[in-house]
């Protein structure tokens, strides 16, 4: 293996023939050194090989008798009495939430997976995540999230609770030289777009607005050029490589030389499956969302509307 090569968590899971949850657990425990590239956690080939060699050495040193192995109880999903809980999404509020969970819910170890909204719901359907964040607009109803959740998790018992609301819209260069102010302005010829990846909430928002305004995606210069996060999109606009991008207000306040044009307030919700093994921490989780300690920390971040935070929106 080349030392310059790196792997995503999904690729490592396939290589080692383990679940993605186990990969996240190994990263959390420091057994697999990792770093983030956009929304993805990556592990260098050299670190993966070192982990495999350590594992082989440990197994060779232990080599228990067959009778001893057969007598052992099956391993559970927990480690040292703790349960790993995978939280998907990219917003910094989720990192703050994970910190509060680790402090206040005994027996729970939060693990973060930087996955887009649609892919998050699909991962929950597959049983690969425990708390998923989503901000998906249904253009026909104007409703956020619930139409997608009902379709993807049909027949399941779940809980939907609001995390926050925030403005989404255009990133443009300072002064808004192209005078962009509405979705229909994307029809203008010559505009250079920078897009988000498929499955992200911003990509779904753009695609729904293009559909509603009768704008063929292929007519947009740059529709197929993608960035994996809001900062990346804002950065391309700031550098002059694109005239417009879709994202949230917070990223514009971080990246210089970018102006934000608010167009829609999106609802950012959390979904949890009401499985028996989840019920013991869900009540504490809701308490954290509704707590002053958590909400006061979110209030220090520009662009968050917490008027619905902690409110249960749907329960099946």
mmCIF file of C-alpha atoms in Angstrom:
data_model
loop_
_atom_site.group_PDB
_atom_site.id
_atom_site.type_symbol
_atom_site.label_atom_id
_atom_site.label_comp_id
_atom_site.label_asym_id
_atom_site.label_seq_id
_atom_site.Cartn_x
_atom_site.Cartn_y
_atom_site.Cartn_z
ATOM 1 C CA UNK A 1 0.000 0.000 0.000
ATOM 2 C CA UNK A 2 1.181 3.503 -0.762
ATOM 3 C CA UNK A 3 1.758 5.697 2.258
ATOM 4 C CA UNK A 4 0.024 8.533 0.394
ATOM 5 C CA UNK A 5 -3.210 6.586 0.067
ATOM 6 C CA UNK A 6 -6.091 7.130 2.483
ATOM 7 C CA UNK A 7 -9.450 5.489 3.091
ATOM 8 C CA UNK A 8 -12.941 6.591 4.098
ATOM 9 C CA UNK A 9 -14.709 4.856 6.978
ATOM 10 C CA UNK A 10 -16.891 3.012 4.477
ATOM 11 C CA UNK A 11 -13.848 1.715 2.581
ATOM 12 C CA UNK A 12 -12.199 0.574 5.818
ATOM 13 C CA UNK A 13 -15.373 -1.249 6.843
ATOM 14 C CA UNK A 14 -15.296 -3.167 3.554
ATOM 15 C CA UNK A 15 -11.567 -3.906 3.767
ATOM 16 C CA UNK A 16 -11.747 -5.212 7.340
ATOM 17 C CA UNK A 17 -15.195 -6.784 6.875
ATOM 18 C CA UNK A 18 -16.626 -4.934 9.877
ATOM 19 C CA UNK A 19 -19.479 -2.463 10.303
ATOM 20 C CA UNK A 20 -19.034 1.295 9.951
ATOM 21 C CA UNK A 21 -20.089 1.592 13.600
ATOM 22 C CA UNK A 22 -17.062 -0.521 14.586
ATOM 23 C CA UNK A 23 -14.818 1.722 12.475
ATOM 24 C CA UNK A 24 -16.175 4.824 14.245
ATOM 25 C CA UNK A 25 -15.582 3.084 17.569
ATOM 26 C CA UNK A 26 -11.949 2.330 16.671
ATOM 27 C CA UNK A 27 -11.437 5.972 15.662
ATOM 28 C CA UNK A 28 -13.076 7.232 18.845
ATOM 29 C CA UNK A 29 -10.808 5.012 20.992
ATOM 30 C CA UNK A 30 -7.728 6.226 19.127
ATOM 31 C CA UNK A 31 -6.874 2.823 17.671
ATOM 32 C CA UNK A 32 -7.231 4.196 14.138
ATOM 33 C CA UNK A 33 -5.710 7.690 13.754
ATOM 34 C CA UNK A 34 -7.949 9.784 11.516
ATOM 35 C CA UNK A 35 -8.475 13.258 10.130
ATOM 36 C CA UNK A 36 -11.326 15.062 8.429
ATOM 37 C CA UNK A 37 -11.490 16.036 4.757
ATOM 38 C CA UNK A 38 -14.703 17.980 4.228
ATOM 39 C CA UNK A 39 -17.506 15.835 5.587
ATOM 40 C CA UNK A 40 -15.463 12.627 5.558
ATOM 41 C CA UNK A 41 -13.256 11.035 8.155
ATOM 42 C CA UNK A 42 -10.178 9.523 6.503
ATOM 43 C CA UNK A 43 -7.463 7.137 7.672
ATOM 44 C CA UNK A 44 -4.055 6.912 6.029
ATOM 45 C CA UNK A 45 -3.044 3.557 4.546
ATOM 46 C CA UNK A 46 0.037 3.431 6.788
ATOM 47 C CA UNK A 47 -2.095 3.839 9.927
ATOM 48 C CA UNK A 48 -4.519 1.173 8.751
ATOM 49 C CA UNK A 49 -1.644 -1.237 8.102
ATOM 50 C CA UNK A 50 -0.171 -0.483 11.542
ATOM 51 C CA UNK A 51 -3.533 -1.248 13.167
ATOM 52 C CA UNK A 52 -3.758 -4.566 11.298
ATOM 53 C CA UNK A 53 -0.249 -5.549 12.396
ATOM 54 C CA UNK A 54 -1.025 -4.688 16.035
ATOM 55 C CA UNK A 55 -4.193 -6.756 15.887
ATOM 56 C CA UNK A 56 -2.301 -9.730 14.456
ATOM 57 C CA UNK A 57 0.319 -9.463 17.198
ATOM 58 C CA UNK A 58 -2.315 -9.383 19.933
ATOM 59 C CA UNK A 59 -4.151 -12.394 18.502
ATOM 60 C CA UNK A 60 -0.911 -14.350 18.172
ATOM 61 C CA UNK A 61 0.018 -13.590 21.788
ATOM 62 C CA UNK A 62 -3.380 -14.584 23.175
ATOM 63 C CA UNK A 63 -4.319 -17.687 21.108
ATOM 64 C CA UNK A 64 -6.943 -19.014 23.559
ATOM 65 C CA UNK A 65 -7.978 -22.632 23.486
ATOM 66 C CA UNK A 66 -10.991 -23.543 21.321
ATOM 67 C CA UNK A 67 -13.002 -24.619 24.374
ATOM 68 C CA UNK A 68 -12.289 -21.253 26.023
ATOM 69 C CA UNK A 69 -13.415 -19.331 22.941
ATOM 70 C CA UNK A 70 -16.621 -21.363 22.693
ATOM 71 C CA UNK A 71 -17.430 -20.674 26.330
ATOM 72 C CA UNK A 72 -17.203 -16.892 26.001
ATOM 73 C CA UNK A 73 -20.444 -14.875 25.759
ATOM 74 C CA UNK A 74 -21.113 -13.075 22.491
ATOM 75 C CA UNK A 75 -19.819 -9.498 22.317
ATOM 76 C CA UNK A 76 -22.467 -6.798 22.655
ATOM 77 C CA UNK A 77 -22.580 -3.414 20.950
ATOM 78 C CA UNK A 78 -21.225 -1.799 24.094
ATOM 79 C CA UNK A 79 -17.632 -1.428 25.268
ATOM 80 C CA UNK A 80 -16.765 -1.340 28.985
ATOM 81 C CA UNK A 81 -20.432 -0.820 29.795
ATOM 82 C CA UNK A 82 -20.939 2.037 27.344
ATOM 83 C CA UNK A 83 -23.124 2.207 24.254
ATOM 84 C CA UNK A 84 -21.848 3.876 21.084
ATOM 85 C CA UNK A 85 -24.415 6.292 19.616
ATOM 86 C CA UNK A 86 -23.710 7.513 16.057
ATOM 87 C CA UNK A 87 -24.829 11.092 15.293
ATOM 88 C CA UNK A 88 -24.842 12.130 11.628
ATOM 89 C CA UNK A 89 -24.581 15.610 10.165
ATOM 90 C CA UNK A 90 -22.113 18.440 9.662
ATOM 91 C CA UNK A 91 -23.346 21.400 11.704
ATOM 92 C CA UNK A 92 -21.241 22.514 14.682
ATOM 93 C CA UNK A 93 -24.360 22.339 16.872
ATOM 94 C CA UNK A 94 -24.102 18.550 16.628
ATOM 95 C CA UNK A 95 -20.567 18.601 18.020
ATOM 96 C CA UNK A 96 -21.831 20.682 20.951
ATOM 97 C CA UNK A 97 -24.724 18.253 21.393
ATOM 98 C CA UNK A 98 -22.359 15.274 21.441
ATOM 99 C CA UNK A 99 -20.305 16.962 24.161
ATOM 100 C CA UNK A 100 -23.398 17.487 26.337
ATOM 101 C CA UNK A 101 -24.466 13.865 25.817
ATOM 102 C CA UNK A 102 -21.049 12.573 26.854
ATOM 103 C CA UNK A 103 -21.191 14.667 30.016
ATOM 104 C CA UNK A 104 -24.783 13.999 31.014
ATOM 105 C CA UNK A 105 -25.892 10.556 29.779
ATOM 106 C CA UNK A 106 -24.069 7.738 31.603
ATOM 107 C CA UNK A 107 -23.269 4.701 29.479
ATOM 108 C CA UNK A 108 -23.446 6.569 26.155
ATOM 109 C CA UNK A 109 -20.444 7.372 23.956
ATOM 110 C CA UNK A 110 -21.407 9.721 21.084
ATOM 111 C CA UNK A 111 -19.655 9.160 17.734
ATOM 112 C CA UNK A 112 -19.881 11.710 14.916
ATOM 113 C CA UNK A 113 -20.415 10.822 11.242
ATOM 114 C CA UNK A 114 -20.174 13.755 8.820
ATOM 115 C CA UNK A 115 -22.905 12.708 6.377
ATOM 116 C CA UNK A 116 -25.436 14.744 4.374
ATOM 117 C CA UNK A 117 -29.161 14.844 5.175
ATOM 118 C CA UNK A 118 -30.476 12.317 2.676
ATOM 119 C CA UNK A 119 -27.603 9.893 3.220
ATOM 120 C CA UNK A 120 -28.190 10.245 6.973
ATOM 121 C CA UNK A 121 -31.779 9.050 6.679
ATOM 122 C CA UNK A 122 -30.687 6.174 4.455
ATOM 123 C CA UNK A 123 -28.055 5.188 7.030
ATOM 124 C CA UNK A 124 -30.778 5.120 9.697
ATOM 125 C CA UNK A 125 -32.951 2.919 7.483
ATOM 126 C CA UNK A 126 -30.000 0.536 7.188
ATOM 127 C CA UNK A 127 -29.439 0.537 10.949
ATOM 128 C CA UNK A 128 -26.065 2.314 10.725
ATOM 129 C CA UNK A 129 -26.873 5.418 12.795
ATOM 130 C CA UNK A 130 -28.811 6.343 15.931
ATOM 131 C CA UNK A 131 -29.448 10.099 15.698
ATOM 132 C CA UNK A 132 -29.655 11.656 12.246
ATOM 133 C CA UNK A 133 -29.890 15.338 11.387
ATOM 134 C CA UNK A 134 -31.775 16.463 8.322
ATOM 135 C CA UNK A 135 -32.822 19.669 6.528
ATOM 136 C CA UNK A 136 -34.602 18.504 3.371
ATOM 137 C CA UNK A 137 -37.164 20.709 1.643
ATOM 138 C CA UNK A 138 -40.153 19.139 -0.081
ATOM 139 C CA UNK A 139 -40.927 21.689 -2.779
ATOM 140 C CA UNK A 140 -44.512 20.559 -3.368
ATOM 141 C CA UNK A 141 -45.631 21.059 0.238
ATOM 142 C CA UNK A 142 -43.071 23.596 1.463
ATOM 143 C CA UNK A 143 -42.506 21.278 4.420
ATOM 144 C CA UNK A 144 -39.097 20.398 5.768
ATOM 145 C CA UNK A 145 -37.989 16.851 6.560
ATOM 146 C CA UNK A 146 -41.235 15.093 7.514
ATOM 147 C CA UNK A 147 -42.238 14.063 3.941
ATOM 148 C CA UNK A 148 -38.810 12.440 3.425
ATOM 149 C CA UNK A 149 -38.807 10.799 6.850
ATOM 150 C CA UNK A 150 -42.265 9.299 6.333
ATOM 151 C CA UNK A 151 -41.251 7.844 2.962
ATOM 152 C CA UNK A 152 -37.864 6.447 3.982
ATOM 153 C CA UNK A 153 -38.771 5.151 7.436
ATOM 154 C CA UNK A 154 -42.201 3.789 6.560
ATOM 155 C CA UNK A 155 -43.342 1.151 9.036
ATOM 156 C CA UNK A 156 -40.771 2.193 11.642
ATOM 157 C CA UNK A 157 -41.324 3.653 15.096
ATOM 158 C CA UNK A 158 -39.396 6.916 15.403
ATOM 159 C CA UNK A 159 -39.235 10.334 17.007
ATOM 160 C CA UNK A 160 -38.589 13.656 15.232
ATOM 161 C CA UNK A 161 -37.448 16.600 17.350
ATOM 162 C CA UNK A 162 -36.264 20.049 16.300
ATOM 163 C CA UNK A 163 -32.643 21.043 16.823
ATOM 164 C CA UNK A 164 -32.796 24.584 15.405
ATOM 165 C CA UNK A 165 -33.825 26.710 12.444
ATOM 166 C CA UNK A 166 -31.479 28.757 10.275
ATOM 167 C CA UNK A 167 -31.472 30.821 7.101
ATOM 168 C CA UNK A 168 -30.362 29.353 3.789
ATOM 169 C CA UNK A 169 -29.781 31.270 0.587
ATOM 170 C CA UNK A 170 -27.150 32.542 -1.848
ATOM 171 C CA UNK A 171 -23.477 33.192 -1.312
ATOM 172 C CA UNK A 172 -22.405 36.038 -3.589
ATOM 173 C CA UNK A 173 -19.364 38.286 -3.718
ATOM 174 C CA UNK A 174 -19.411 41.462 -1.649
ATOM 175 C CA UNK A 175 -21.682 44.075 -3.168
ATOM 176 C CA UNK A 176 -23.717 41.409 -4.962
ATOM 177 C CA UNK A 177 -22.373 42.434 -8.423
ATOM 178 C CA UNK A 178 -24.948 40.297 -10.283
ATOM 179 C CA UNK A 179 -27.824 41.677 -8.179
ATOM 180 C CA UNK A 180 -29.117 38.217 -7.250
ATOM 181 C CA UNK A 181 -32.131 38.192 -4.964
ATOM 182 C CA UNK A 182 -34.424 35.281 -5.844
ATOM 183 C CA UNK A 183 -34.327 31.689 -7.077
ATOM 184 C CA UNK A 184 -35.611 32.771 -10.498
ATOM 185 C CA UNK A 185 -32.433 34.851 -10.947
ATOM 186 C CA UNK A 186 -30.559 31.595 -11.549
ATOM 187 C CA UNK A 187 -32.054 31.636 -15.040
ATOM 188 C CA UNK A 188 -29.689 34.419 -16.020
ATOM 189 C CA UNK A 189 -27.154 33.311 -18.635
ATOM 190 C CA UNK A 190 -23.474 33.342 -17.784
ATOM 191 C CA UNK A 191 -23.761 32.812 -14.018
ATOM 192 C CA UNK A 192 -21.156 30.432 -12.596
ATOM 193 C CA UNK A 193 -22.483 28.133 -9.868
ATOM 194 C CA UNK A 194 -20.674 26.040 -7.299
ATOM 195 C CA UNK A 195 -22.867 23.180 -6.061
ATOM 196 C CA UNK A 196 -23.051 20.856 -3.063
ATOM 197 C CA UNK A 197 -22.771 17.061 -3.255
ATOM 198 C CA UNK A 198 -25.763 14.825 -3.927
ATOM 199 C CA UNK A 199 -27.662 13.904 -0.773
ATOM 200 C CA UNK A 200 -26.878 17.135 1.072
ATOM 201 C CA UNK A 201 -29.709 19.375 2.236
ATOM 202 C CA UNK A 202 -28.359 22.322 0.229
ATOM 203 C CA UNK A 203 -28.307 20.215 -2.950
ATOM 204 C CA UNK A 204 -31.899 19.078 -2.393
ATOM 205 C CA UNK A 205 -32.919 22.695 -1.732
ATOM 206 C CA UNK A 206 -31.364 23.851 -5.010
ATOM 207 C CA UNK A 207 -32.815 20.963 -7.014
ATOM 208 C CA UNK A 208 -36.310 21.577 -5.637
ATOM 209 C CA UNK A 209 -36.116 25.295 -6.422
ATOM 210 C CA UNK A 210 -34.849 24.617 -9.938
ATOM 211 C CA UNK A 211 -37.745 22.214 -10.475
ATOM 212 C CA UNK A 212 -40.319 24.674 -9.113
ATOM 213 C CA UNK A 213 -38.968 27.527 -11.272
ATOM 214 C CA UNK A 214 -38.599 25.442 -14.418
ATOM 215 C CA UNK A 215 -34.826 25.815 -14.662
ATOM 216 C CA UNK A 216 -33.049 22.816 -16.265
ATOM 217 C CA UNK A 217 -29.994 21.958 -14.116
ATOM 218 C CA UNK A 218 -27.777 21.364 -17.135
ATOM 219 C CA UNK A 219 -28.217 24.987 -18.174
ATOM 220 C CA UNK A 220 -26.420 26.115 -15.020
ATOM 221 C CA UNK A 221 -22.703 26.615 -15.578
ATOM 222 C CA UNK A 222 -21.044 24.706 -12.732
ATOM 223 C CA UNK A 223 -24.010 22.586 -11.652
ATOM 224 C CA UNK A 224 -21.786 19.490 -11.677
ATOM 225 C CA UNK A 225 -18.945 21.168 -9.748
ATOM 226 C CA UNK A 226 -19.329 20.111 -6.128
ATOM 227 C CA UNK A 227 -18.009 21.017 -2.697
ATOM 228 C CA UNK A 228 -18.652 18.852 0.365
ATOM 229 C CA UNK A 229 -19.538 21.593 2.870
ATOM 230 C CA UNK A 230 -20.860 25.143 3.210
ATOM 231 C CA UNK A 231 -17.420 26.636 3.859
ATOM 232 C CA UNK A 232 -16.110 25.115 0.647
ATOM 233 C CA UNK A 233 -18.937 26.639 -1.372
ATOM 234 C CA UNK A 234 -18.532 30.053 0.258
ATOM 235 C CA UNK A 235 -14.789 29.867 -0.328
ATOM 236 C CA UNK A 236 -15.199 29.282 -4.074
ATOM 237 C CA UNK A 237 -17.444 32.342 -4.306
ATOM 238 C CA UNK A 238 -15.016 34.416 -2.222
ATOM 239 C CA UNK A 239 -12.103 33.497 -4.478
ATOM 240 C CA UNK A 240 -14.028 34.464 -7.609
ATOM 241 C CA UNK A 241 -14.157 30.908 -8.970
ATOM 242 C CA UNK A 242 -17.972 31.043 -8.846
ATOM 243 C CA UNK A 243 -20.609 33.786 -8.852
ATOM 244 C CA UNK A 244 -23.139 32.049 -6.630
ATOM 245 C CA UNK A 245 -23.525 29.096 -4.296
ATOM 246 C CA UNK A 246 -26.180 27.745 -1.945
ATOM 247 C CA UNK A 247 -25.574 27.518 1.786
ATOM 248 C CA UNK A 248 -26.326 28.741 5.296
ATOM 249 C CA UNK A 249 -25.720 32.144 6.845
ATOM 250 C CA UNK A 250 -23.117 31.024 9.391
ATOM 251 C CA UNK A 251 -20.532 30.031 6.774
ATOM 252 C CA UNK A 252 -20.709 33.493 5.165
ATOM 253 C CA UNK A 253 -19.806 35.069 8.505
ATOM 254 C CA UNK A 254 -16.686 32.878 8.671
ATOM 255 C CA UNK A 255 -15.441 33.300 5.094
ATOM 256 C CA UNK A 256 -14.397 36.804 4.100
ATOM 257 C CA UNK A 257 -15.407 38.599 0.897
ATOM 258 C CA UNK A 258 -18.777 36.794 0.794
ATOM 259 C CA UNK A 259 -22.240 38.295 1.123
ATOM 260 C CA UNK A 260 -25.226 36.193 2.178
ATOM 261 C CA UNK A 261 -28.659 36.622 0.549
ATOM 262 C CA UNK A 262 -31.291 34.943 2.777
ATOM 263 C CA UNK A 263 -34.045 33.173 0.836
ATOM 264 C CA UNK A 264 -35.611 30.537 3.092
ATOM 265 C CA UNK A 265 -35.585 29.594 6.757
ATOM 266 C CA UNK A 266 -34.907 25.895 6.977
ATOM 267 C CA UNK A 267 -35.809 23.628 9.865
ATOM 268 C CA UNK A 268 -32.977 21.418 11.080
ATOM 269 C CA UNK A 269 -34.447 18.335 12.781
ATOM 270 C CA UNK A 270 -33.185 15.190 14.503
ATOM 271 C CA UNK A 271 -34.596 11.686 14.059
ATOM 272 C CA UNK A 272 -34.264 8.739 16.466
ATOM 273 C CA UNK A 273 -35.569 5.206 16.213
ATOM 274 C CA UNK A 274 -37.687 4.150 19.196
ATOM 275 C CA UNK A 275 -35.974 0.795 19.626
ATOM 276 C CA UNK A 276 -35.991 -0.816 23.091
ATOM 277 C CA UNK A 277 -32.230 -0.286 23.428
ATOM 278 C CA UNK A 278 -32.632 3.431 22.639
ATOM 279 C CA UNK A 279 -35.438 4.260 25.040
ATOM 280 C CA UNK A 280 -33.095 4.423 28.020
ATOM 281 C CA UNK A 281 -31.164 7.410 26.611
ATOM 282 C CA UNK A 282 -33.816 9.162 24.479
ATOM 283 C CA UNK A 283 -35.511 10.777 27.485
ATOM 284 C CA UNK A 284 -32.202 12.187 28.719
ATOM 285 C CA UNK A 285 -31.402 13.312 25.179
ATOM 286 C CA UNK A 286 -34.630 15.322 24.923
ATOM 287 C CA UNK A 287 -33.892 16.863 28.311
ATOM 288 C CA UNK A 288 -30.493 18.055 27.025
ATOM 289 C CA UNK A 289 -32.067 19.658 23.938
ATOM 290 C CA UNK A 290 -34.540 21.540 26.139
ATOM 291 C CA UNK A 291 -31.972 22.534 28.770
ATOM 292 C CA UNK A 292 -30.750 26.086 29.328
ATOM 293 C CA UNK A 293 -27.134 24.888 29.386
ATOM 294 C CA UNK A 294 -27.312 23.494 25.839
ATOM 295 C CA UNK A 295 -29.428 26.274 24.358
ATOM 296 C CA UNK A 296 -27.353 29.031 25.934
ATOM 297 C CA UNK A 297 -24.266 27.580 24.278
ATOM 298 C CA UNK A 298 -26.019 27.547 20.895
ATOM 299 C CA UNK A 299 -27.107 31.173 21.367
ATOM 300 C CA UNK A 300 -23.485 32.261 21.206
ATOM 301 C CA UNK A 301 -23.388 31.128 17.553
ATOM 302 C CA UNK A 302 -24.675 33.581 14.963
ATOM 303 C CA UNK A 303 -27.608 32.575 12.769
ATOM 304 C CA UNK A 304 -29.469 30.039 14.929
ATOM 305 C CA UNK A 305 -33.192 30.322 15.707
ATOM 306 C CA UNK A 306 -33.945 28.242 18.822
ATOM 307 C CA UNK A 307 -37.672 28.955 19.102
ATOM 308 C CA UNK A 308 -38.526 25.282 18.360
ATOM 309 C CA UNK A 309 -35.427 23.626 19.841
ATOM 310 C CA UNK A 310 -36.339 20.469 21.752
ATOM 311 C CA UNK A 311 -39.942 20.383 20.496
ATOM 312 C CA UNK A 312 -41.201 16.961 19.406
ATOM 313 C CA UNK A 313 -42.593 17.388 15.882
ATOM 314 C CA UNK A 314 -43.636 13.806 15.096
ATOM 315 C CA UNK A 315 -43.794 10.525 16.987
ATOM 316 C CA UNK A 316 -44.889 7.199 15.532
#
